[in-house]
Amino acid sequence: MTERSSVGVSGGCWVVVVPVEGAGGVWATGVVRMLVGRGVDVRVVESVAADRAGMADELRVAVGDASVTGVVSLLAVGEGEGAGAGAVDGEAGLLRTAALVQALGDAGVGAAPLWVATRGAVSVGRSDGVV
């Protein structure tokens, strides 16, 4: 086992999907910097698409013939400090994330694990731990 895989990030090609308006934000730059720092080939998709077909096209262009090891979606990060100017709201982020899940399959990237970053989670009951 290599040091890279022992810290939870395997090598290969990773796709980071961000809304175009959040591409220069703290979240996007932090995720890309972390992956690059571990020797990963990072493909950033600055998504302008709001639908499945458009996202699939964006993914195909970004990925080319590479074999994707993992996908990180920042489409649902939402508004808040550090989210970047023009960050999407919760509902739009949720809908775009659902379209991304479908588009990954359409673009042939469906076998790669998907991580979805979010913000603003809240506790809904007494038994829930601190969020």
XYZ file of N, CA, C and O in Angstrom:
524
model
N 0.850 -1.175 0.000
C 0.000 0.000 0.000
C 0.897 1.240 0.000
O 1.804 1.346 0.805
N 0.614 2.166 -0.877
C 1.407 3.385 -0.942
C 0.936 4.375 0.101
O -0.162 4.258 0.645
N 1.769 5.377 0.362
C 1.380 6.410 1.309
C 0.136 7.147 0.833
O -0.737 7.481 1.611
N 0.030 7.366 -0.469
C -1.140 8.080 -0.995
C -2.435 7.333 -0.693
O -3.403 7.914 -0.285
N -2.437 6.027 -0.926
C -3.677 5.294 -0.680
C -3.952 5.146 0.808
O -5.090 5.032 1.209
N -2.906 5.193 1.636
C -3.124 5.042 3.065
C -3.779 6.275 3.682
O -4.315 6.200 4.761
N -3.735 7.425 3.013
C -4.376 8.617 3.539
C -5.770 8.817 2.956
O -6.376 9.844 3.141
N -6.280 7.853 2.222
C -7.654 7.898 1.756
C -7.868 8.416 0.353
O -8.997 8.525 -0.084
N -6.819 8.768 -0.364
C -6.971 9.242 -1.733
C -6.115 8.363 -2.621
O -4.900 8.348 -2.503
N -6.771 7.598 -3.488
C -6.008 6.786 -4.414
C -5.622 7.639 -5.613
O -6.215 8.671 -5.876
N -4.598 7.222 -6.321
C -4.124 7.981 -7.477
C -5.091 7.896 -8.635
O -6.260 7.579 -8.481
N -4.593 8.177 -9.804
C -5.423 8.106 -11.000
C -5.980 9.454 -11.384
O -5.454 10.497 -11.023
N -7.073 9.417 -12.092
C -7.733 10.633 -12.593
C -8.986 10.907 -11.755
O -9.851 10.047 -11.634
N -9.038 12.092 -11.174
C -10.203 12.515 -10.405
C -10.855 13.701 -11.110
O -10.167 14.561 -11.656
N -12.175 13.746 -11.082
C -12.925 14.848 -11.660
C -13.535 15.653 -10.515
O -14.173 15.091 -9.625
N -13.304 16.959 -10.539
C -13.906 17.866 -9.567
C -14.912 18.720 -10.335
O -14.541 19.450 -11.248
N -16.193 18.605 -9.963
C -17.261 19.325 -10.657
C -17.711 20.490 -9.781
O -18.127 20.290 -8.642
N -17.583 21.692 -10.336
C -17.961 22.902 -9.606
C -18.874 23.746 -10.487
O -18.750 23.720 -11.710
N -19.793 24.497 -9.874
C -20.558 25.432 -10.692
C -19.599 26.503 -11.196
O -18.686 26.906 -10.475
N -19.756 26.940 -12.420
C -18.821 27.890 -13.023
C -18.643 29.125 -12.140
O -17.545 29.668 -12.039
N -19.709 29.538 -11.479
C -19.626 30.722 -10.630
C -18.835 30.485 -9.340
O -18.463 31.422 -8.656
N -18.556 29.237 -9.006
C -17.787 28.932 -7.798
C -16.409 28.371 -8.086
O -15.709 27.915 -7.186
N -15.992 28.433 -9.351
C -14.739 27.792 -9.755
C -13.518 28.373 -9.057
O -12.568 27.653 -8.783
N -13.517 29.650 -8.739
C -12.364 30.253 -8.082
C -12.514 30.345 -6.579
O -11.680 30.943 -5.903
N -13.555 29.729 -6.049
C -13.838 29.820 -4.620
C -12.903 28.985 -3.762
O -12.125 28.164 -4.242
N -12.997 29.211 -2.468
C -12.156 28.534 -1.491
C -12.329 27.017 -1.547
O -11.362 26.266 -1.479
N -13.567 26.556 -1.686
C -13.820 25.120 -1.698
C -13.153 24.464 -2.901
O -12.476 23.447 -2.774
N -13.376 25.021 -4.073
C -12.832 24.425 -5.300
C -11.315 24.415 -5.278
O -10.680 23.390 -5.555
N -10.708 25.538 -4.941
C -9.245 25.590 -4.935
C -8.669 24.676 -3.873
O -7.637 24.042 -4.096
N -9.336 24.561 -2.742
C -8.856 23.669 -1.677
C -8.903 22.202 -2.072
O -7.952 21.449 -1.835
N -10.002 21.784 -2.673
C -10.132 20.381 -3.096
C -9.108 20.057 -4.175
O -8.418 19.033 -4.112
N -8.985 20.933 -5.161
C -8.021 20.694 -6.242
C -6.597 20.661 -5.688
O -5.812 19.772 -6.012
N -6.260 21.606 -4.832
C -4.917 21.652 -4.246
C -4.602 20.364 -3.465
O -3.515 19.813 -3.550
N -5.562 19.877 -2.685
C -5.369 18.662 -1.904
C -5.120 17.466 -2.818
O -4.206 16.669 -2.589
N -5.912 17.321 -3.858
C -5.754 16.190 -4.776
C -4.434 16.272 -5.545
O -3.707 15.278 -5.657
N -4.114 17.437 -6.063
C -2.860 17.620 -6.797
C -1.672 17.332 -5.879
O -0.687 16.715 -6.289
N -1.773 17.753 -4.626
C -0.713 17.517 -3.655
C -0.465 16.043 -3.388
O 0.590 15.665 -2.875
N -1.409 15.211 -3.728
C -1.264 13.762 -3.550
C -0.947 13.069 -4.872
O -1.071 11.855 -4.989
N -0.582 13.854 -5.872
C -0.155 13.295 -7.148
C -1.261 12.824 -8.063
O -1.039 12.041 -8.972
N -2.472 13.330 -7.838
C -3.628 12.912 -8.622
C -3.744 13.768 -9.883
O -3.477 14.970 -9.861
N -4.142 13.162 -10.988
C -4.470 13.874 -12.224
C -5.879 14.429 -12.049
O -6.852 13.676 -12.029
N -5.994 15.739 -11.872
C -7.287 16.366 -11.592
C -7.842 17.020 -12.851
O -7.154 17.780 -13.521
N -9.084 16.705 -13.155
C -9.812 17.340 -14.258
C -10.947 18.147 -13.642
O -11.829 17.586 -12.999
N -10.897 19.456 -13.773
C -11.934 20.325 -13.208
C -12.992 20.603 -14.270
O -12.667 21.003 -15.384
N -14.237 20.357 -13.914
C -15.363 20.674 -14.785
C -16.062 21.883 -14.177
O -16.667 21.784 -13.117
N -15.915 23.031 -14.831
C -16.615 24.245 -14.415
C -17.967 24.221 -15.120
O -18.103 24.700 -16.239
N -18.934 23.654 -14.455
C -20.209 23.349 -15.092
C -21.118 24.565 -15.227
O -21.371 25.284 -14.268
N -21.595 24.738 -16.454
C -22.630 25.737 -16.729
C -23.951 25.041 -17.042
O -24.988 25.681 -17.093
N -23.896 23.750 -17.227
C -25.086 22.978 -17.598
C -26.022 22.832 -16.405
O -25.587 22.692 -15.267
N -27.305 22.848 -16.691
C -28.307 22.650 -15.657
C -29.052 21.336 -15.859
O -29.925 21.000 -15.077
N -28.687 20.601 -16.905
C -29.392 19.360 -17.180
C -28.412 18.212 -17.406
O -27.211 18.412 -17.558
N -28.959 17.043 -17.409
C -28.204 15.800 -17.540
C -27.369 15.739 -18.822
O -26.183 15.424 -18.788
N -27.973 16.063 -19.956
C -27.272 15.974 -21.237
C -26.107 16.953 -21.302
O -25.008 16.604 -21.753
N -26.329 18.168 -20.835
C -25.274 19.166 -20.841
C -24.112 18.770 -19.947
O -22.945 18.937 -20.307
N -24.422 18.235 -18.772
C -23.360 17.796 -17.862
C -22.596 16.614 -18.433
O -21.376 16.520 -18.284
N -23.309 15.695 -19.076
C -22.632 14.541 -19.687
C -21.645 15.012 -20.752
O -20.519 14.502 -20.838
N -22.040 15.998 -21.543
C -21.134 16.558 -22.550
C -19.909 17.190 -21.892
O -18.778 16.992 -22.343
N -20.118 17.957 -20.831
C -18.998 18.583 -20.120
C -18.040 17.524 -19.569
O -16.816 17.682 -19.651
N -18.596 16.455 -19.024
C -17.767 15.375 -18.475
C -16.961 14.687 -19.569
O -15.767 14.414 -19.386
N -17.610 14.395 -20.684
C -16.901 13.733 -21.788
C -15.709 14.557 -22.273
O -14.635 14.024 -22.527
N -15.901 15.857 -22.383
C -14.824 16.743 -22.831
C -13.682 16.736 -21.812
O -12.508 16.640 -22.174
N -14.017 16.837 -20.532
C -12.990 16.910 -19.488
C -12.238 15.593 -19.320
O -11.029 15.581 -19.110
N -12.938 14.491 -19.409
C -12.345 13.189 -19.121
C -11.610 12.610 -20.322
O -10.557 11.983 -20.177
N -12.160 12.824 -21.513
C -11.545 12.220 -22.696
C -11.566 10.704 -22.569
O -12.590 10.113 -22.240
N -10.425 10.073 -22.772
C -10.356 8.617 -22.678
C -9.724 8.146 -21.369
O -9.383 6.977 -21.219
N -9.577 9.048 -20.392
C -8.989 8.687 -19.101
C -9.939 7.794 -18.305
O -11.157 7.886 -18.436
N -9.365 6.955 -17.487
C -10.140 6.125 -16.574
C -10.276 6.888 -15.253
O -9.277 7.201 -14.609
N -11.493 7.200 -14.875
C -11.731 8.032 -13.699
C -11.750 7.185 -12.434
O -12.447 6.182 -12.349
N -10.968 7.634 -11.440
C -10.857 6.947 -10.159
C -11.872 7.459 -9.150
O -12.356 6.714 -8.313
N -12.199 8.751 -9.216
C -13.137 9.338 -8.273
C -13.671 10.661 -8.781
O -13.064 11.300 -9.642
N -14.827 11.059 -8.233
C -15.480 12.313 -8.608
C -15.851 13.043 -7.328
O -16.396 12.450 -6.400
N -15.542 14.336 -7.280
C -15.949 15.189 -6.169
C -16.872 16.257 -6.736
O -16.492 16.971 -7.659
N -18.077 16.349 -6.188
C -19.024 17.368 -6.630
C -19.113 18.470 -5.590
O -19.355 18.210 -4.403
N -18.931 19.695 -6.058
C -19.126 20.873 -5.218
C -20.368 21.641 -5.661
O -20.550 22.796 -5.307
N -21.229 20.985 -6.425
C -22.434 21.631 -6.942
C -23.422 21.991 -5.833
O -24.224 22.899 -5.989
N -23.373 21.284 -4.701
C -24.341 21.512 -3.625
C -23.732 22.207 -2.421
O -24.308 22.200 -1.343
N -22.570 22.841 -2.601
C -21.934 23.516 -1.468
C -22.819 24.632 -0.950
O -22.919 24.848 0.246
N -23.489 25.343 -1.817
C -24.446 26.356 -1.396
C -23.794 27.650 -0.977
O -22.591 27.842 -1.104
N -24.608 28.522 -0.469
C -24.144 29.845 -0.070
C -23.509 29.794 1.301
O -23.716 28.880 2.071
N -22.747 30.809 1.595
C -22.132 30.927 2.906
C -20.707 31.399 2.775
O -20.143 31.478 1.695
N -20.127 31.725 3.907
C -18.762 32.229 3.920
C -17.827 31.217 3.278
O -17.837 30.038 3.613
N -17.037 31.660 2.340
C -16.075 30.792 1.679
C -16.629 30.013 0.509
O -15.904 29.318 -0.173
N -17.923 30.107 0.260
C -18.506 29.343 -0.835
C -18.180 29.942 -2.189
O -18.256 29.266 -3.197
N -17.812 31.201 -2.209
C -17.485 31.855 -3.477
C -18.645 32.708 -3.945
O -19.809 32.416 -3.661
N -18.315 33.752 -4.641
C -19.346 34.654 -5.146
C -20.271 33.914 -6.099
O -19.840 33.118 -6.909
N -21.550 34.153 -5.982
C -22.512 33.558 -6.895
C -22.793 32.093 -6.616
O -23.273 31.381 -7.486
N -22.486 31.618 -5.413
C -22.723 30.212 -5.107
C -24.205 29.870 -5.257
O -25.071 30.712 -5.053
N -24.481 28.635 -5.604
C -25.851 28.206 -5.845
C -26.612 28.045 -4.544
O -26.034 27.835 -3.487
N -27.943 28.128 -4.615
C -28.740 27.896 -3.418
C -28.968 26.395 -3.247
O -28.630 25.598 -4.113
N -29.536 26.005 -2.110
C -29.701 24.599 -1.783
C -30.491 23.792 -2.793
O -30.098 22.707 -3.178
N -31.631 24.324 -3.233
C -32.470 23.591 -4.176
C -31.766 23.407 -5.520
O -31.759 22.319 -6.090
N -31.164 24.473 -6.026
C -30.454 24.374 -7.307
C -29.289 23.392 -7.195
O -29.035 22.608 -8.107
N -28.588 23.441 -6.066
C -27.471 22.516 -5.858
C -27.928 21.068 -5.833
O -27.283 20.184 -6.410
N -29.059 20.817 -5.189
C -29.610 19.465 -5.136
C -30.005 18.975 -6.526
O -29.667 17.857 -6.935
N -30.693 19.824 -7.282
C -31.131 19.436 -8.622
C -29.941 19.204 -9.556
O -29.932 18.252 -10.343
N -28.927 20.056 -9.466
C -27.747 19.876 -10.307
C -26.972 18.616 -9.903
O -26.395 17.942 -10.743
N -26.959 18.287 -8.615
C -26.289 17.070 -8.167
C -27.009 15.840 -8.694
O -26.367 14.875 -9.133
N -28.339 15.859 -8.683
C -29.108 14.741 -9.238
C -28.812 14.582 -10.724
O -28.621 13.460 -11.221
N -28.751 15.699 -11.449
C -28.419 15.642 -12.878
C -27.003 15.102 -13.076
O -26.749 14.342 -14.014
N -26.078 15.475 -12.181
C -24.705 14.983 -12.281
C -24.648 13.471 -12.118
O -23.945 12.789 -12.864
N -25.379 12.935 -11.167
C -25.393 11.481 -10.953
C -25.816 10.766 -12.237
O -25.199 9.789 -12.657
N -26.849 11.269 -12.881
C -27.306 10.678 -14.137
C -26.273 10.874 -15.243
O -25.999 9.960 -16.025
N -25.692 12.063 -15.312
C -24.719 12.375 -16.358
C -23.459 11.527 -16.238
O -22.846 11.175 -17.252
N -23.062 11.192 -15.019
C -21.885 10.337 -14.839
C -22.092 8.997 -15.534
O -21.193 8.489 -16.206
N -23.273 8.430 -15.399
C -23.585 7.185 -16.091
C -23.615 7.365 -17.597
O -23.061 6.561 -18.345
N -24.219 8.448 -18.047
C -24.313 8.718 -19.484
C -22.939 8.911 -20.117
O -22.720 8.550 -21.267
N -22.018 9.502 -19.358
C -20.682 9.794 -19.875
C -19.711 8.629 -19.690
O -18.547 8.735 -20.046
N -20.189 7.528 -19.097
C -19.329 6.367 -18.898
C -18.418 6.473 -17.697
O -17.413 5.778 -17.598
N -18.772 7.340 -16.744
C -17.951 7.542 -15.551
C -18.660 6.975 -14.319
O -18.206 7.119 -13.204
N -19.768 6.296 -14.528
C -20.620 5.834 -13.438
C -19.999 4.869 -12.454
O -20.474 4.727 -11.339
N -18.907 4.193 -12.824
C -18.294 3.232 -11.913
C -17.408 3.905 -10.872
O -17.065 3.298 -9.859
N -17.031 5.154 -11.085
C -16.166 5.870 -10.143
C -16.987 6.332 -8.944
O -18.120 6.779 -9.094
N -16.424 6.244 -7.738
C -17.137 6.737 -6.554
C -17.358 8.247 -6.641
O -16.527 8.973 -7.175
N -18.482 8.697 -6.109
C -18.842 10.112 -6.119
C -18.925 10.610 -4.683
O -19.615 10.028 -3.849
N -18.214 11.711 -4.419
C -18.301 12.393 -3.137
C -19.005 13.711 -3.381
O -18.646 14.455 -4.295
N -20.010 14.027 -2.550
C -20.781 15.251 -2.695
C -20.573 16.104 -1.446
O -20.916 15.678 -0.341
N -19.999 17.286 -1.631
C -19.799 18.211 -0.520
C -21.032 19.096 -0.385
O -21.609 19.525 -1.381
N -21.436 19.349 0.858
C -22.579 20.211 1.135
C -22.226 21.147 2.286
O -21.219 20.970 2.955
N -23.083 22.119 2.510
C -22.939 23.056 3.641
C -24.298 23.252 4.286
O -25.322 23.053 3.665
N -24.263 23.696 5.533
C -25.493 24.118 6.179
C -26.343 22.996 6.722
O -27.541 23.186 6.923
N -25.762 21.835 7.009
C -26.549 20.744 7.589
C -27.030 21.147 8.982
O -26.373 21.913 9.686
N -28.188 20.659 9.354
C -28.736 20.988 10.663
C -29.182 19.721 11.374
O -29.531 18.725 10.757
N -29.187 19.781 12.667
C -29.687 18.688 13.488
C -31.211 18.760 13.494
O -31.788 19.844 13.582
N -31.883 17.605 13.421
C -33.343 17.618 13.384
C -33.983 16.966 14.605
O -35.184 16.919 14.719
N -33.174 16.465 15.511
C -33.746 15.834 16.689
C -32.757 15.811 17.835
O -31.558 16.020 17.656
N -33.255 15.543 19.034
C -32.392 15.523 20.214
C -31.313 14.461 20.146
O -30.234 14.627 20.680
N -31.608 13.346 19.497
C -30.625 12.250 19.446
C -29.549 12.478 18.405
O -28.558 11.767 18.386
N -29.733 13.491 17.545
C -28.719 13.793 16.527
C -27.513 14.448 17.189
O -27.649 15.289 18.058
N -26.347 14.042 16.716
C -25.124 14.646 17.217
C -24.905 16.013 16.616
O -25.655 16.486 15.757
N -23.867 16.652 17.088
C -23.502 17.971 16.588
C -23.105 17.847 15.134
O -22.390 16.929 14.744
N -23.583 18.762 14.300
C -23.288 18.753 12.877
C -22.247 19.802 12.584
O -22.271 20.889 13.049
